[in-house]
Coordinates of C-alpha atoms in Angstrom, one line a residue:
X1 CA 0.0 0.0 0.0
X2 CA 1.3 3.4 -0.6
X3 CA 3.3 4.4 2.3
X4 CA 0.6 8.4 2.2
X5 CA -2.3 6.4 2.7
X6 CA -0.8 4.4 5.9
X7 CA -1.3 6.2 9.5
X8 CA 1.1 5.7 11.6
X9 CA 1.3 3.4 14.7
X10 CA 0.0 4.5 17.7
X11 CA 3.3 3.2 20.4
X12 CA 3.4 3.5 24.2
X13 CA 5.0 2.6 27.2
X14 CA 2.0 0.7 28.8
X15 CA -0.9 -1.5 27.3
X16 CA -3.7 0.1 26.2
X17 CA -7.0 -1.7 27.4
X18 CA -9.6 0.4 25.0
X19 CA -9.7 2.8 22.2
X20 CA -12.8 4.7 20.6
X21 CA -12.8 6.5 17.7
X22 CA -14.8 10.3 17.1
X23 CA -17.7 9.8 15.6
X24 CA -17.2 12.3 12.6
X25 CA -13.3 13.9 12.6
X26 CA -10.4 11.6 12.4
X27 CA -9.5 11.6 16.5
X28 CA -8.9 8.7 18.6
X29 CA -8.7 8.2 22.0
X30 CA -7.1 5.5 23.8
X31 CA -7.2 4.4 27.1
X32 CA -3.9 2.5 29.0
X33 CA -3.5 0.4 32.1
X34 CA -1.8 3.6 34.1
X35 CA -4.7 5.4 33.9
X36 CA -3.6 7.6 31.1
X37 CA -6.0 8.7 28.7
X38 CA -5.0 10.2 25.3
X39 CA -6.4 12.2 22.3
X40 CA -4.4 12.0 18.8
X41 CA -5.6 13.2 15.6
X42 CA -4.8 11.1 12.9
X43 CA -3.7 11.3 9.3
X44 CA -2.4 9.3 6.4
X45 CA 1.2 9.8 6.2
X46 CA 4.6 9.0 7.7
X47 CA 5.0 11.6 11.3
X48 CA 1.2 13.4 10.3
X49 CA -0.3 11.9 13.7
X50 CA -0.7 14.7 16.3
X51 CA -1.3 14.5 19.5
X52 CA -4.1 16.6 21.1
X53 CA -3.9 16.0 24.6
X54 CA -2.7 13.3 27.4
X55 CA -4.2 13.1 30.8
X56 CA -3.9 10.8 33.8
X57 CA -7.2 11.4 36.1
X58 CA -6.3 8.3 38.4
X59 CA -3.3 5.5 38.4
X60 CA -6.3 3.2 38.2
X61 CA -6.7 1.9 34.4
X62 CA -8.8 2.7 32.1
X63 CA -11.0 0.2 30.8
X64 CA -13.0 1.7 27.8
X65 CA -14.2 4.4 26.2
X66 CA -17.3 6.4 24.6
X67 CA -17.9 9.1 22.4
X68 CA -20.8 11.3 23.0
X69 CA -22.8 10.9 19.5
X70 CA -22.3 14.8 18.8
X71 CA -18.4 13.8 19.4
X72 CA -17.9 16.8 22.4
X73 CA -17.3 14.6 25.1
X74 CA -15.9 11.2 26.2
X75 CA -17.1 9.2 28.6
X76 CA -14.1 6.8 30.4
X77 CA -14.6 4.0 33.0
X78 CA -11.9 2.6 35.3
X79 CA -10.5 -0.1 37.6
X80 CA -11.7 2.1 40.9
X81 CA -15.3 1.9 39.9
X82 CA -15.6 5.8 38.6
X83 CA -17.1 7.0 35.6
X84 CA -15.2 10.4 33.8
X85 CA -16.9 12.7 31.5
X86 CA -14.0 14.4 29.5
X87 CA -14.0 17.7 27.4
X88 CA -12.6 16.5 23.9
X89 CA -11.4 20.0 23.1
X90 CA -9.4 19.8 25.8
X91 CA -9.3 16.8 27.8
X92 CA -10.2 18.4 31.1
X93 CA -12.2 16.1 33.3
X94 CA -16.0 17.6 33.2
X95 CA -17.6 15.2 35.9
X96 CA -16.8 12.4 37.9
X97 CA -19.3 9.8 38.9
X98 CA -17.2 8.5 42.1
X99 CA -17.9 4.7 42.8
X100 CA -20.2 4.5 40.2
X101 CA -20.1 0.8 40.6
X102 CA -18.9 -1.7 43.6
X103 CA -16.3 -3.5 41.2
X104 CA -14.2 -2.6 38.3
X105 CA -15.9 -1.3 35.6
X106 CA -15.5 -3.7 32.3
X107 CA -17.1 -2.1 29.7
X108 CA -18.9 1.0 28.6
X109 CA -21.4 1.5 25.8
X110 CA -23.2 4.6 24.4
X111 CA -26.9 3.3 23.2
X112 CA -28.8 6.6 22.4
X113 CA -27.8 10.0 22.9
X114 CA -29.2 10.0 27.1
X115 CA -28.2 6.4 28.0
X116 CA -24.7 4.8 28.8
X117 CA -24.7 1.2 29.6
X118 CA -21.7 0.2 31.7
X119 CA -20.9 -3.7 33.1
X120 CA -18.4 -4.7 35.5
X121 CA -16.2 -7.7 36.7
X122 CA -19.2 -9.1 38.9
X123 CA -21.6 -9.3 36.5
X124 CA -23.4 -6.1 37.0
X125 CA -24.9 -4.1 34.2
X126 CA -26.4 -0.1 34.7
X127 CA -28.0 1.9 32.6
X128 CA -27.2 6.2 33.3
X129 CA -29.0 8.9 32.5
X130 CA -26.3 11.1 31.0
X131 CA -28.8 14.1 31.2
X132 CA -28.4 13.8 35.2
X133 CA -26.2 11.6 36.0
X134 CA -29.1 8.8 37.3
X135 CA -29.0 5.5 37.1
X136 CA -32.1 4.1 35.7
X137 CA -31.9 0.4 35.4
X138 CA -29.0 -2.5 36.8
X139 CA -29.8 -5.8 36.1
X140 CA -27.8 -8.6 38.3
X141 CA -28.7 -12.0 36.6
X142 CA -24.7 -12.4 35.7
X143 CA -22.4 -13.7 38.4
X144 CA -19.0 -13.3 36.1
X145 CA -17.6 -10.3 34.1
X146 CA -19.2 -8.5 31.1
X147 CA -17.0 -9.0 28.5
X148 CA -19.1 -6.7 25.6
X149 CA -22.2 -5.1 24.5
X150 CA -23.9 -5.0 21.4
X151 CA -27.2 -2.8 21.0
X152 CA -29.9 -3.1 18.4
X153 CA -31.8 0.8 18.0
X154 CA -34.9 0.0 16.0
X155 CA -36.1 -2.2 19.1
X156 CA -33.7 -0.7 22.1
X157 CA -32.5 -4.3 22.8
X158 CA -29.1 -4.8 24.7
X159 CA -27.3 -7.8 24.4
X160 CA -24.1 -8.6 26.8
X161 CA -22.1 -11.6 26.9
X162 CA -19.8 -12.4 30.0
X163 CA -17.8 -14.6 31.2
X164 CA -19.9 -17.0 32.8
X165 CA -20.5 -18.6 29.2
X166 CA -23.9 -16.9 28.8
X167 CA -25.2 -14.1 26.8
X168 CA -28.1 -11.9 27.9
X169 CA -30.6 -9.9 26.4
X170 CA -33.0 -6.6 27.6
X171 CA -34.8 -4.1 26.7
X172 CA -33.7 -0.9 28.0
X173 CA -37.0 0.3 28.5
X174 CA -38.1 -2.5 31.0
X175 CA -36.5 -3.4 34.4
X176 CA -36.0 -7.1 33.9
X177 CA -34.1 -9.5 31.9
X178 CA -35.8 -10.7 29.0
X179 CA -33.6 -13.9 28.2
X180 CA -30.5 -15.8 28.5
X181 CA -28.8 -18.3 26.8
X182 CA -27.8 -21.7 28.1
X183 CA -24.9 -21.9 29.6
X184 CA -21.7 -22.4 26.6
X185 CA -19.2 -24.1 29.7
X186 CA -17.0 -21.6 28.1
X187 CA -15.8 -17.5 28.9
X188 CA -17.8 -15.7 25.9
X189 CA -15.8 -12.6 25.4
X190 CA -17.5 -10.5 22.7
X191 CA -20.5 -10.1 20.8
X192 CA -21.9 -8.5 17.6
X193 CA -25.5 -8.4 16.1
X194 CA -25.5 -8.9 12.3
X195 CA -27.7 -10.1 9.3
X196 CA -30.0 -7.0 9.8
X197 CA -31.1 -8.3 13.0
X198 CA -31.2 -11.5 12.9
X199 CA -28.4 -13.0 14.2
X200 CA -25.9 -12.0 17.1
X201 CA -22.4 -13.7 16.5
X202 CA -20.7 -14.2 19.6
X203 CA -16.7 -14.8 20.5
X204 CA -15.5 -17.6 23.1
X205 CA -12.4 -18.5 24.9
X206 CA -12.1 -21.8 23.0
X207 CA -12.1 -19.5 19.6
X208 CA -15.4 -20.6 18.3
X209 CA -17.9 -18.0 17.0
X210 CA -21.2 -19.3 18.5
X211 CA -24.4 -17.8 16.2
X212 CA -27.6 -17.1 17.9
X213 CA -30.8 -16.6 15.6
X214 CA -32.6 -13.1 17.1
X215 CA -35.2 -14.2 19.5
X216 CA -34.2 -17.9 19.8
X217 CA -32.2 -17.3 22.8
X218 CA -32.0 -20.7 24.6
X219 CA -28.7 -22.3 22.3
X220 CA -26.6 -21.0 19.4
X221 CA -28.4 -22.7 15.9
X222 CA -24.2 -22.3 14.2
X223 CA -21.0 -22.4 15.5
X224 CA -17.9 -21.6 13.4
X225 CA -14.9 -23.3 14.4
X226 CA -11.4 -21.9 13.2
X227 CA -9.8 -19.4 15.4
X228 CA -6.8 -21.5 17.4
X229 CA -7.0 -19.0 20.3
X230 CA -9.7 -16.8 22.0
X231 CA -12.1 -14.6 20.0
X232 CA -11.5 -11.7 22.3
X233 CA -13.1 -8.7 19.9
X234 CA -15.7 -8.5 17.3
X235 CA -16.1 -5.8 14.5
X236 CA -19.0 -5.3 12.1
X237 CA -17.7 -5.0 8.5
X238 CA -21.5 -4.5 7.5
X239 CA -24.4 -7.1 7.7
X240 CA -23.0 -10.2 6.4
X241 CA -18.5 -9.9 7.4
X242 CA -17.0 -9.3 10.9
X243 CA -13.6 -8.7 11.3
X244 CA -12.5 -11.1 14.3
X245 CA -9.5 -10.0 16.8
X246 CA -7.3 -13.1 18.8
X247 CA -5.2 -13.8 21.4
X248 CA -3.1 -14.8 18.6
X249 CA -2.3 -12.0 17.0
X250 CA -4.2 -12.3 14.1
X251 CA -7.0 -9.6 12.7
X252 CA -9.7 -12.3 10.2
X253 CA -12.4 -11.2 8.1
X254 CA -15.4 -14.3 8.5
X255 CA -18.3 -13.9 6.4
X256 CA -21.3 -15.1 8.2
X257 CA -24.0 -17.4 7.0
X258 CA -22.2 -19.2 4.7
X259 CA -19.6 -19.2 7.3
X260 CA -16.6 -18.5 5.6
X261 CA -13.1 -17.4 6.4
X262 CA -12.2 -14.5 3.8
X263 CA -8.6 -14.2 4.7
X264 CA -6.2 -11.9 7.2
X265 CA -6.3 -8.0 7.6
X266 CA -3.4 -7.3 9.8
X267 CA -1.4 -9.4 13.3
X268 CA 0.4 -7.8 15.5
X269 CA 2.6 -10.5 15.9
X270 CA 2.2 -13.2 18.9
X271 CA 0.8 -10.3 21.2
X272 CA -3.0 -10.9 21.9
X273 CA -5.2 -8.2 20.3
X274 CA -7.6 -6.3 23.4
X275 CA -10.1 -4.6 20.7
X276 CA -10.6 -3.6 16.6
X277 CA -13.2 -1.0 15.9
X278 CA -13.8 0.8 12.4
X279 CA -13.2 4.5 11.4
X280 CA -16.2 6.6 11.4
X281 CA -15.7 6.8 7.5
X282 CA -15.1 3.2 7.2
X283 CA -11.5 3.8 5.7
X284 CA -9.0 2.5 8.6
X285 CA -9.7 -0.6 11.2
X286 CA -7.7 -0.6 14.2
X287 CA -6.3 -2.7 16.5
X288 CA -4.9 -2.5 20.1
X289 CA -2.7 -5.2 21.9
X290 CA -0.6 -6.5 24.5
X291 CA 2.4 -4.8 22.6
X292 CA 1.6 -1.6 23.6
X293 CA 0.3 -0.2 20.4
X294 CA -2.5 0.9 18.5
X295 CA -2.7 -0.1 14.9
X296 CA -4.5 1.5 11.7
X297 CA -5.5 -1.0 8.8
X298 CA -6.5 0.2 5.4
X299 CA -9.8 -1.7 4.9
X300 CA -11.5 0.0 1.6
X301 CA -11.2 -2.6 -0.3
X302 CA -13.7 -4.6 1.6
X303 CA -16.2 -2.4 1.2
X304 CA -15.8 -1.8 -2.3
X305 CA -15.5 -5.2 -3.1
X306 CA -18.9 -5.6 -1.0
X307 CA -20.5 -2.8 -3.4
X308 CA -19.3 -4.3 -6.3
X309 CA -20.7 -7.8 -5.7
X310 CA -24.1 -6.1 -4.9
X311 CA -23.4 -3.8 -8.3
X312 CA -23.0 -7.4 -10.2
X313 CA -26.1 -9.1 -8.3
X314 CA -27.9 -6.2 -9.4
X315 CA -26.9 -6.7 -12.7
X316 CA -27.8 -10.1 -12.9
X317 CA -31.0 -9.4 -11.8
X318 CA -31.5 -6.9 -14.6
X319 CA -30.6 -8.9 -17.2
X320 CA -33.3 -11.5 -15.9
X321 CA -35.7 -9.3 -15.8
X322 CA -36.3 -10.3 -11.8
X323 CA -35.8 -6.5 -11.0
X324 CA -38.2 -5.3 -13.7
X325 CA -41.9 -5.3 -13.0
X326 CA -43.1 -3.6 -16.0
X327 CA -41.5 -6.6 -17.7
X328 CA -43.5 -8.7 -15.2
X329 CA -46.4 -7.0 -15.5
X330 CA -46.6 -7.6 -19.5
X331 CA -45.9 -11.8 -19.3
X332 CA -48.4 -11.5 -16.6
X333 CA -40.9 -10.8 -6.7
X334 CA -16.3 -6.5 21.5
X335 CA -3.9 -1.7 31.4
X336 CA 1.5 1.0 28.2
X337 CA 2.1 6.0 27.0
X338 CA 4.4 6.7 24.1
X339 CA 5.5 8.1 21.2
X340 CA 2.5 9.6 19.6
X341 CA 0.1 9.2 22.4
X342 CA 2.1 11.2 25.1
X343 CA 5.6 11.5 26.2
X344 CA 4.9 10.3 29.9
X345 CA 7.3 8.0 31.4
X346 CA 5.5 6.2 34.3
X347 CA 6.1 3.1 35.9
X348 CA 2.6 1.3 36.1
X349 CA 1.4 0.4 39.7
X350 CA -2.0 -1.0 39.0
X351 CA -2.5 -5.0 39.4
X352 CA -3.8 -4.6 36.5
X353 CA -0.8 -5.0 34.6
X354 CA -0.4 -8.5 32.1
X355 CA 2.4 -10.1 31.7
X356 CA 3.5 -9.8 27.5
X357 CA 1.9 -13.5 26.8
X358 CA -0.9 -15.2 25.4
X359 CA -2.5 -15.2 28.5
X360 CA -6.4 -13.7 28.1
X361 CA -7.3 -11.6 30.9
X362 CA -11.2 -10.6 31.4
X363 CA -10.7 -7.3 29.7
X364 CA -12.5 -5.0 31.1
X365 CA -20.0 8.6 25.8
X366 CA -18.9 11.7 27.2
X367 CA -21.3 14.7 27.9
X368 CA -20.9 17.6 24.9
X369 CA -19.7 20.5 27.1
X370 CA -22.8 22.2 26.4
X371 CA -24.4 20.1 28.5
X372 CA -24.9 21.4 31.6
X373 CA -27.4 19.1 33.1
X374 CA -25.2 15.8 33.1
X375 CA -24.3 14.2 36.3
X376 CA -25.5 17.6 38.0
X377 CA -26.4 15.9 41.1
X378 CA -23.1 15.8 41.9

């Protein structure tokens, strides 16, 4: 690939546990095991990365990350239990949420512009009201970690899976449960709904993808068996390809239903991979692992190879007439700063901290600054 359409490697001095890109400008934040947060605007191009601003609110690490959908603020959850609403502007911590949970906060999720979902090591899930800073729902039916969240708009369904080897599903409007899965007798460590809908592709420990059908909850109906380690991340490519992240290394494209392995992206060598997410223009995937980077991957080629299968499918259908219905109608249907993430040099004292191996730990959006109203009970 042409070294000025590349973006440099994000490198640090500590793990980095999350990452989040803006919603509409090319900014990402990452989040490390220190506690450190940064904010790097990237660009194609060797040395065009630039660093906005780096900030360490606690020594406790950060475990993932949210844009607010108008991209003003980030919302950060940590190892102590807190919640952080960030100014992206300028990285100045906007509101605390203190002991927001009892145990270390795993995940965090942004499902509409008011609600935050956050899950922790125990099992517990919350839903906030970013408006005030309320909690509005927690739902206790887990007794492990959440390892993800995946959430379905059109009918404000949640779905979590966690390490206990099940998967859960609610509705955000209603204080209970409305399913869970039977038990896998395997950690389940991300999740991803797909197929418009209709199917929710989840990652294990073993490195099978287990595939539930929407609504039939009680067992996967397809499993796709291929990855050699842990499926630790899931990333939509669009309704019918994920990209897959391992404790391997290695960054696969699957296509789902027919199951089929499409071929390699990117590896960061023998160093598990934390999290890949997609580019709010679709251009770069990235990648995070336990060698202390953060990696962009040039992925618009599988988009436009996705158009231009549905371009020829169209065609076909033309050229049968199956698209033509005047033609029809006359014959009578998914805890280490650095280079160019911040120039701190700090030892890290949180437990936290991996060892550089194989070894799969259970890994774990901000308020626009015109917001005055969120968390003001505080």
């Amino acid at each position: 690939m042409p070294s000025n359409l590349l973006v440099d490697t994000l490198s640090y001095k500590d793990m980095v546990f999350d990452f989040a890109f803006h919603p509409t400008l090319d900014i990402i934040a990452t989040g490390l095991i220190t506690g450190h947060i940064n904010c790097v605007k990237y660009a194609p191009g060797a040395g065009n990365n630039e660093t906005a601003w780096s900030i360490r609110p606690t020594k406790k690490s950060c475990r993932g990350l949210a844009f607010s959908n108008d991209g003003a603020g980030l919302f950060t959850v940590f190892k102590d239990g807190a919640i952080r609403a960030l100014d992206v502007n300028t990285g100045d911590v906007l509101i605390k949420k203190a002991d927001a949970h009892e145990n270390p906060i795993n995940t965090v999720r942004l499902l509409t512009e008011t609600t935050l979902a956050t899950g922790d090591d125990s099992g517990v899930i919350k839903l906030w009201d970013v408006r005030t800073g309320t909690e509005t729902m927690q739902y206790t039916e887990h007794d492990d970690f959440i390892s993800d969240f995946d959430y379905d708009a059109d009918s404000k369904t949640l779905v979590a899976s966690s390490g206990q080897g099940t998967i859960s599903i609610y509705d955000i409007r209603k204080p209970k449960m409305l399913a869970m899965s039977a038990n896998q007798d395997d950690e389940l460590m991300s999740i991803c709904i797909v197929k418009d809908r209709r199917k929710v592709v989840v990652g294990s420990q073993e490195g099978v993808l287990n595939i539930y059908s929407w609504g039939d909850w009680g067992d996967c109906t397809d499993r796709f068996i291929g990855h050699p380690n842990s499926i630790d991340t899931i990333c939509k490519i669009d309704e019918d390809t994920v990209a897959t992240g391992s404790s391997d290394g290695i960054i696969r494209i699957i296509d789902i239903l027919p199951n089929k392995f499409q071929g390699i992206v990117g590896e960061h060598e023998d160093f598990p991979i934390e999290r890949i997410k997609l580019s709010h223009d679709k251009t770069y995937l990235a990648s995070c692992s336990h060698d202390d980077t953060v990696r962009f991957w040039d992925v618009r080629y599988l988009t436009s190879e996705r158009e231009d299968e549905d371009d020829d499918s169209d065609d076909a259908k033309d050229a049968t007439g199956d698209n033509d219905k005047d033609s029809s109608d006359d014959d009578d249907e998914d805890d280490k700063p650095g280079k160019n993430g911040g120039s701190m040099d700090v030892d890290s004292d949180d437990s936290d901290a991996p060892k550089k191996s194989n070894s799969r730990r259970p890994k774990k959006q901000a308020p626009a600054a015109s917001n005055p109203g969120f968390f003001d009970d505080l």
